[in-house]
């Protein structure tokens, strides 16, 4: 069993938790005193722990041993996803988290059917739960929704690196990947002496996927003018959620840690 607690809450040998996390242990996992537990701090460690006391409101946890732990992807991937209707956006957030993205930016495109949303906090909870379930060390940051074109223009000085996925054109993904430099996407690269050297804060690598209605030609042209590469996922037109999940998985396979 594992739970994620904010690092600031993990102090001393014994911690007492209440509220939502305690309810999860008490009512969902039906824990008892003596049960073993892994407490993750979301920042690169977990604690081998044991429940030393539990009632209907609070749980006392003894932290036994701190274990350095890193299941994070070596890629610095940011998924910018045209906001999707209903629970499709929940699915994309959950799967992109399991697949290791570092940040998710919900976007409002010209053809978005969802023009405004107050679901950011819901999506953050989904990202935290998916991090916990997949045993991730970190939790991806879910941004507040942005207007697609204004965001690109506002960030034009950053020399953005990444792909805009476009079913009407673009380079095949494998070819697009061959054109990028590993230090533009990876935190760590295999160097000559065959051990990993760390690139501090590589440029973020953006994967842009459109809403159900797709990108306009103008949006694709704007993204290309900012340095992003129009990239194809093949001849079939995928649903946006299929495209997003496939794109992250394929990029992880080709350059990350799923290969
Ligand atoms: N224009 C599409 C149509 O005619 O149905 C609608 C867009 S598609 C459902 C949603 C998004 O998925 C697109 O904006 C694109 O980002 C991505 N996508 C779907 N199929 C793709 C493909 N074969 N290659 C690249 N991206 C694709």
Short mmCIF file of C-alpha atoms and ligand atoms in Angstrom, two decimals:
data_model
loop_
_atom_site.label_atom_id
_atom_site.label_comp_id
_atom_site.label_asym_id
_atom_site.label_seq_id
_atom_site.Cartn_x
_atom_site.Cartn_y
_atom_site.Cartn_z
CA UNK A 1 0.00 0.00 0.00
CA UNK A 2 1.28 3.49 -0.80
CA UNK A 3 0.21 7.06 -0.14
CA UNK A 4 1.71 10.41 -1.14
CA UNK A 5 2.08 13.07 1.57
CA UNK A 6 3.41 16.62 1.16
CA UNK A 7 7.12 16.65 2.10
CA UNK A 8 6.45 19.26 4.83
CA UNK A 9 4.08 16.80 6.56
CA UNK A 10 6.75 14.12 6.82
CA UNK A 11 8.66 15.19 9.94
CA UNK A 12 10.15 13.11 12.77
CA UNK A 13 9.74 9.38 13.34
CA UNK A 14 5.99 9.35 13.94
CA UNK A 15 3.39 11.31 11.98
CA UNK A 16 -0.35 11.61 12.54
CA UNK A 17 -2.60 12.16 9.55
CA UNK A 18 -6.27 13.06 9.37
CA UNK A 19 -8.69 14.23 6.64
CA UNK A 20 -8.87 12.76 3.13
CA UNK A 21 -5.66 10.71 3.32
CA UNK A 22 -6.64 9.22 6.67
CA UNK A 23 -10.10 8.39 5.32
CA UNK A 24 -8.48 6.65 2.35
CA UNK A 25 -6.46 4.40 4.70
CA UNK A 26 -9.36 3.83 7.12
CA UNK A 27 -12.33 3.37 4.78
CA UNK A 28 -10.90 2.48 1.34
CA UNK A 29 -7.85 0.37 2.21
CA UNK A 30 -9.37 -0.72 5.59
CA UNK A 31 -5.95 -0.61 7.24
CA UNK A 32 -5.19 -1.84 10.75
CA UNK A 33 -2.49 -1.09 13.30
CA UNK A 34 0.61 -3.06 12.37
CA UNK A 35 0.03 -2.83 8.60
CA UNK A 36 3.06 -1.93 6.48
CA UNK A 37 2.84 1.12 4.23
CA UNK A 38 4.99 3.12 1.78
CA UNK A 39 4.80 6.88 2.31
CA UNK A 40 5.97 8.84 -0.77
CA UNK A 41 7.00 12.49 -0.48
CA UNK A 42 6.53 13.20 -4.20
CA UNK A 43 10.09 14.49 -4.33
CA UNK A 44 12.25 11.41 -4.86
CA UNK A 45 11.97 9.30 -1.73
CA UNK A 46 9.61 7.01 0.05
CA UNK A 47 9.54 5.78 3.67
CA UNK A 48 9.07 2.19 4.72
CA UNK A 49 6.42 2.70 7.40
CA UNK A 50 4.08 0.93 9.75
CA UNK A 51 0.68 2.00 11.09
CA UNK A 52 1.04 2.30 14.86
CA UNK A 53 -2.46 3.55 15.66
CA UNK A 54 -5.76 4.04 13.82
CA UNK A 55 -9.25 5.24 14.82
CA UNK A 56 -12.18 6.53 12.78
CA UNK A 57 -10.52 9.92 12.26
CA UNK A 58 -6.74 9.71 12.55
CA UNK A 59 -3.90 7.38 11.57
CA UNK A 60 -0.55 7.28 13.39
CA UNK A 61 2.33 6.19 11.15
CA UNK A 62 5.86 5.23 12.23
CA UNK A 63 8.41 6.11 9.54
CA UNK A 64 10.96 3.31 9.61
CA UNK A 65 13.41 3.84 6.76
CA UNK A 66 13.86 6.50 4.03
CA UNK A 67 14.51 4.94 0.61
CA UNK A 68 15.78 7.06 -2.29
CA UNK A 69 13.53 6.24 -5.18
CA UNK A 70 13.30 7.47 -8.72
CA UNK A 71 10.82 6.16 -11.23
CA UNK A 72 10.67 9.45 -13.11
CA UNK A 73 11.17 9.46 -16.87
CA UNK A 74 14.49 10.92 -18.10
CA UNK A 75 12.40 13.07 -20.48
CA UNK A 76 11.20 16.58 -19.74
CA UNK A 77 7.87 16.21 -21.57
CA UNK A 78 5.09 18.79 -21.44
CA UNK A 79 1.75 17.80 -22.97
CA UNK A 80 -0.35 20.71 -24.24
CA UNK A 81 -3.81 19.21 -24.80
CA UNK A 82 -6.82 20.89 -26.42
CA UNK A 83 -9.46 20.55 -23.69
CA UNK A 84 -11.74 17.60 -24.42
CA UNK A 85 -15.37 17.10 -23.53
CA UNK A 86 -16.64 14.95 -20.68
CA UNK A 87 -14.30 12.48 -19.05
CA UNK A 88 -11.95 12.21 -22.05
CA UNK A 89 -9.73 14.90 -20.52
CA UNK A 90 -9.66 12.90 -17.26
CA UNK A 91 -8.45 9.89 -19.27
CA UNK A 92 -5.69 11.89 -21.00
CA UNK A 93 -4.48 13.37 -17.66
CA UNK A 94 -4.46 9.93 -16.02
CA UNK A 95 -2.65 8.12 -18.86
CA UNK A 96 -0.17 10.93 -19.55
CA UNK A 97 0.73 10.86 -15.84
CA UNK A 98 1.28 7.09 -15.84
CA UNK A 99 3.39 7.52 -18.99
CA UNK A 100 5.64 10.05 -17.26
CA UNK A 101 4.88 13.57 -18.51
CA UNK A 102 6.23 16.33 -16.26
CA UNK A 103 3.56 18.98 -16.97
CA UNK A 104 0.14 19.19 -18.62
CA UNK A 105 -1.22 22.44 -20.11
CA UNK A 106 -4.96 22.35 -20.93
CA UNK A 107 -5.51 24.55 -24.00
CA UNK A 108 -8.49 26.33 -25.57
CA UNK A 109 -8.18 26.15 -29.38
CA UNK A 110 -10.14 27.88 -32.17
CA UNK A 111 -12.20 24.69 -32.63
CA UNK A 112 -12.49 23.79 -28.94
CA UNK A 113 -16.04 22.87 -27.98
CA UNK A 114 -15.10 23.46 -24.33
CA UNK A 115 -14.46 27.22 -24.13
CA UNK A 116 -14.04 27.49 -20.38
CA UNK A 117 -13.67 25.07 -17.48
CA UNK A 118 -13.27 24.98 -13.73
CA UNK A 119 -11.89 21.44 -13.75
CA UNK A 120 -8.19 22.20 -13.12
CA UNK A 121 -8.37 21.13 -9.45
CA UNK A 122 -10.19 17.93 -10.47
CA UNK A 123 -7.45 17.20 -13.02
CA UNK A 124 -4.76 17.83 -10.37
CA UNK A 125 -6.38 15.23 -8.11
CA UNK A 126 -6.44 12.77 -11.04
CA UNK A 127 -2.74 13.43 -11.69
CA UNK A 128 -1.88 12.89 -8.00
CA UNK A 129 -3.89 9.65 -7.83
CA UNK A 130 -2.32 8.37 -11.08
CA UNK A 131 1.16 9.21 -9.70
CA UNK A 132 0.38 7.32 -6.52
CA UNK A 133 -1.06 4.30 -8.39
CA UNK A 134 1.86 4.14 -10.87
CA UNK A 135 4.48 4.55 -8.13
CA UNK A 136 5.85 7.74 -9.63
CA UNK A 137 8.34 9.72 -7.61
CA UNK A 138 6.86 13.03 -8.75
CA UNK A 139 3.45 14.42 -9.61
CA UNK A 140 3.02 16.23 -12.95
CA UNK A 141 2.07 19.89 -12.74
CA UNK A 142 -1.39 20.59 -14.25
CA UNK A 143 -1.55 24.23 -15.35
CA UNK A 144 -4.60 26.48 -15.46
CA UNK A 145 -6.19 26.39 -18.98
CA UNK A 146 -4.64 28.77 -21.51
CA UNK A 147 -5.67 30.17 -24.89
CA UNK A 148 -3.55 28.18 -27.35
CA UNK A 149 -2.43 30.96 -29.72
CA UNK A 150 -1.93 33.61 -27.01
CA UNK A 151 0.18 31.16 -25.00
CA UNK A 152 2.40 30.36 -27.98
CA UNK A 153 2.89 34.04 -28.78
CA UNK A 154 3.59 34.90 -25.13
CA UNK A 155 6.28 32.18 -25.04
CA UNK A 156 7.79 32.81 -28.47
CA UNK A 157 11.07 34.01 -26.93
CA UNK A 158 11.58 30.55 -25.37
CA UNK A 159 12.50 28.93 -28.73
CA UNK A 160 10.08 26.10 -28.05
CA UNK A 161 11.13 22.56 -28.87
CA UNK A 162 8.60 19.86 -29.60
CA UNK A 163 5.94 18.49 -31.92
CA UNK A 164 2.50 19.64 -32.94
CA UNK A 165 0.58 16.52 -33.91
CA UNK A 166 -1.32 17.12 -37.14
CA UNK A 167 -3.30 14.55 -39.07
CA UNK A 168 -3.18 16.61 -42.26
CA UNK A 169 0.58 16.62 -42.69
CA UNK A 170 3.88 16.72 -40.92
CA UNK A 171 6.89 14.47 -40.57
CA UNK A 172 6.45 10.82 -39.61
CA UNK A 173 7.20 10.66 -35.85
CA UNK A 174 10.31 8.48 -36.21
CA UNK A 175 11.84 10.98 -38.65
CA UNK A 176 10.85 13.95 -36.46
CA UNK A 177 12.59 12.29 -33.50
CA UNK A 178 15.74 11.68 -35.55
CA UNK A 179 15.94 15.45 -36.12
CA UNK A 180 16.06 16.39 -32.45
CA UNK A 181 19.06 16.52 -30.12
CA UNK A 182 18.81 14.27 -27.06
CA UNK A 183 19.76 17.07 -24.70
CA UNK A 184 16.71 18.97 -25.92
CA UNK A 185 14.44 16.36 -24.42
CA UNK A 186 16.30 14.25 -21.85
CA UNK A 187 17.52 15.03 -18.36
CA UNK A 188 20.18 12.34 -18.72
CA UNK A 189 22.10 11.18 -21.76
CA UNK A 190 24.30 8.12 -22.22
CA UNK A 191 27.75 9.62 -22.69
CA UNK A 192 30.88 8.06 -24.21
CA UNK A 193 32.12 6.55 -20.94
CA UNK A 194 28.87 4.65 -20.95
CA UNK A 195 27.42 6.15 -17.84
CA UNK A 196 24.62 8.66 -17.57
CA UNK A 197 25.52 12.29 -17.29
CA UNK A 198 22.94 14.68 -16.03
CA UNK A 199 21.70 17.64 -18.03
CA UNK A 200 20.35 20.15 -15.54
CA UNK A 201 17.03 21.58 -16.67
CA UNK A 202 17.01 20.64 -20.35
CA UNK A 203 14.65 22.60 -22.53
CA UNK A 204 11.10 21.44 -21.96
CA UNK A 205 9.88 19.32 -24.86
CA UNK A 206 6.31 20.08 -25.88
CA UNK A 207 3.80 17.64 -27.36
CA UNK A 208 0.78 19.52 -28.70
CA UNK A 209 -2.45 17.63 -29.39
CA UNK A 210 -5.64 19.25 -30.62
CA UNK A 211 -9.24 19.09 -29.35
CA UNK A 212 -11.94 16.93 -30.95
CA UNK A 213 -12.26 19.43 -33.81
CA UNK A 214 -8.54 19.51 -34.46
CA UNK A 215 -6.09 22.38 -35.04
CA UNK A 216 -6.75 25.07 -37.64
CA UNK A 217 -4.09 25.51 -40.34
CA UNK A 218 -3.29 28.89 -38.77
CA UNK A 219 -2.65 27.26 -35.37
CA UNK A 220 -0.28 24.74 -36.96
CA UNK A 221 1.54 27.48 -38.88
CA UNK A 222 1.86 29.57 -35.70
CA UNK A 223 3.30 26.59 -33.81
CA UNK A 224 5.76 25.89 -36.62
CA UNK A 225 6.85 29.55 -36.64
CA UNK A 226 7.71 29.08 -32.93
CA UNK A 227 10.03 26.16 -33.76
CA UNK A 228 7.63 23.25 -33.18
CA UNK A 229 7.60 20.45 -35.78
CA UNK A 230 4.32 19.32 -37.41
CA UNK A 231 4.36 15.57 -36.84
CA UNK A 232 2.19 12.73 -38.09
CA UNK A 233 1.00 9.67 -36.20
CA UNK A 234 0.20 7.85 -39.45
CA UNK A 235 -2.57 7.77 -42.00
CA UNK A 236 -5.56 7.12 -39.74
CA UNK A 237 -7.33 9.97 -37.93
CA UNK A 238 -7.10 9.18 -34.21
CA UNK A 239 -9.45 10.48 -31.55
CA UNK A 240 -7.67 13.22 -29.61
CA UNK A 241 -7.36 11.04 -26.51
CA UNK A 242 -5.89 8.20 -28.59
CA UNK A 243 -3.43 10.63 -30.22
CA UNK A 244 -2.32 12.10 -26.89
CA UNK A 245 -1.76 8.74 -25.20
CA UNK A 246 -0.06 7.25 -28.27
CA UNK A 247 2.17 10.30 -28.77
CA UNK A 248 3.50 10.27 -25.19
CA UNK A 249 3.99 6.49 -25.23
CA UNK A 250 5.79 6.52 -28.59
CA UNK A 251 8.10 9.42 -27.63
CA UNK A 252 8.89 7.63 -24.36
CA UNK A 253 9.58 4.45 -26.33
CA UNK A 254 11.80 6.15 -28.91
CA UNK A 255 13.79 8.43 -26.58
CA UNK A 256 12.73 7.79 -23.01
CA UNK A 257 12.55 4.82 -20.66
CA UNK A 258 9.80 2.68 -22.18
CA UNK A 259 11.99 1.15 -24.85
N1 LIG B 1 -9.28 16.86 -38.08
C1 LIG B 1 -9.73 15.67 -37.38
C2 LIG B 1 -10.92 15.06 -38.12
O1 LIG B 1 -11.04 15.38 -39.29
O2 LIG B 1 -11.66 14.30 -37.52
C3 LIG B 1 -10.12 16.00 -35.97
C4 LIG B 1 -8.91 16.11 -35.08
S1 LIG B 1 -8.38 14.63 -34.27
C5 LIG B 1 -9.86 13.92 -33.77
C6 LIG B 1 -7.81 15.33 -32.74
C7 LIG B 1 -6.31 15.57 -32.65
O3 LIG B 1 -5.63 14.33 -32.62
C8 LIG B 1 -5.69 16.33 -33.79
O4 LIG B 1 -5.81 17.72 -33.59
C9 LIG B 1 -4.26 15.88 -33.74
O5 LIG B 1 -3.56 16.64 -32.76
C10 LIG B 1 -4.37 14.45 -33.26
N2 LIG B 1 -4.32 13.46 -34.33
C11 LIG B 1 -5.30 12.62 -34.71
N3 LIG B 1 -4.87 11.80 -35.69
C12 LIG B 1 -3.59 12.14 -35.97
C13 LIG B 1 -2.60 11.68 -36.89
N4 LIG B 1 -2.84 10.67 -37.74
N5 LIG B 1 -1.39 12.29 -36.90
C14 LIG B 1 -1.12 13.32 -36.05
N6 LIG B 1 -2.01 13.79 -35.14
C15 LIG B 1 -3.23 13.21 -35.11
#
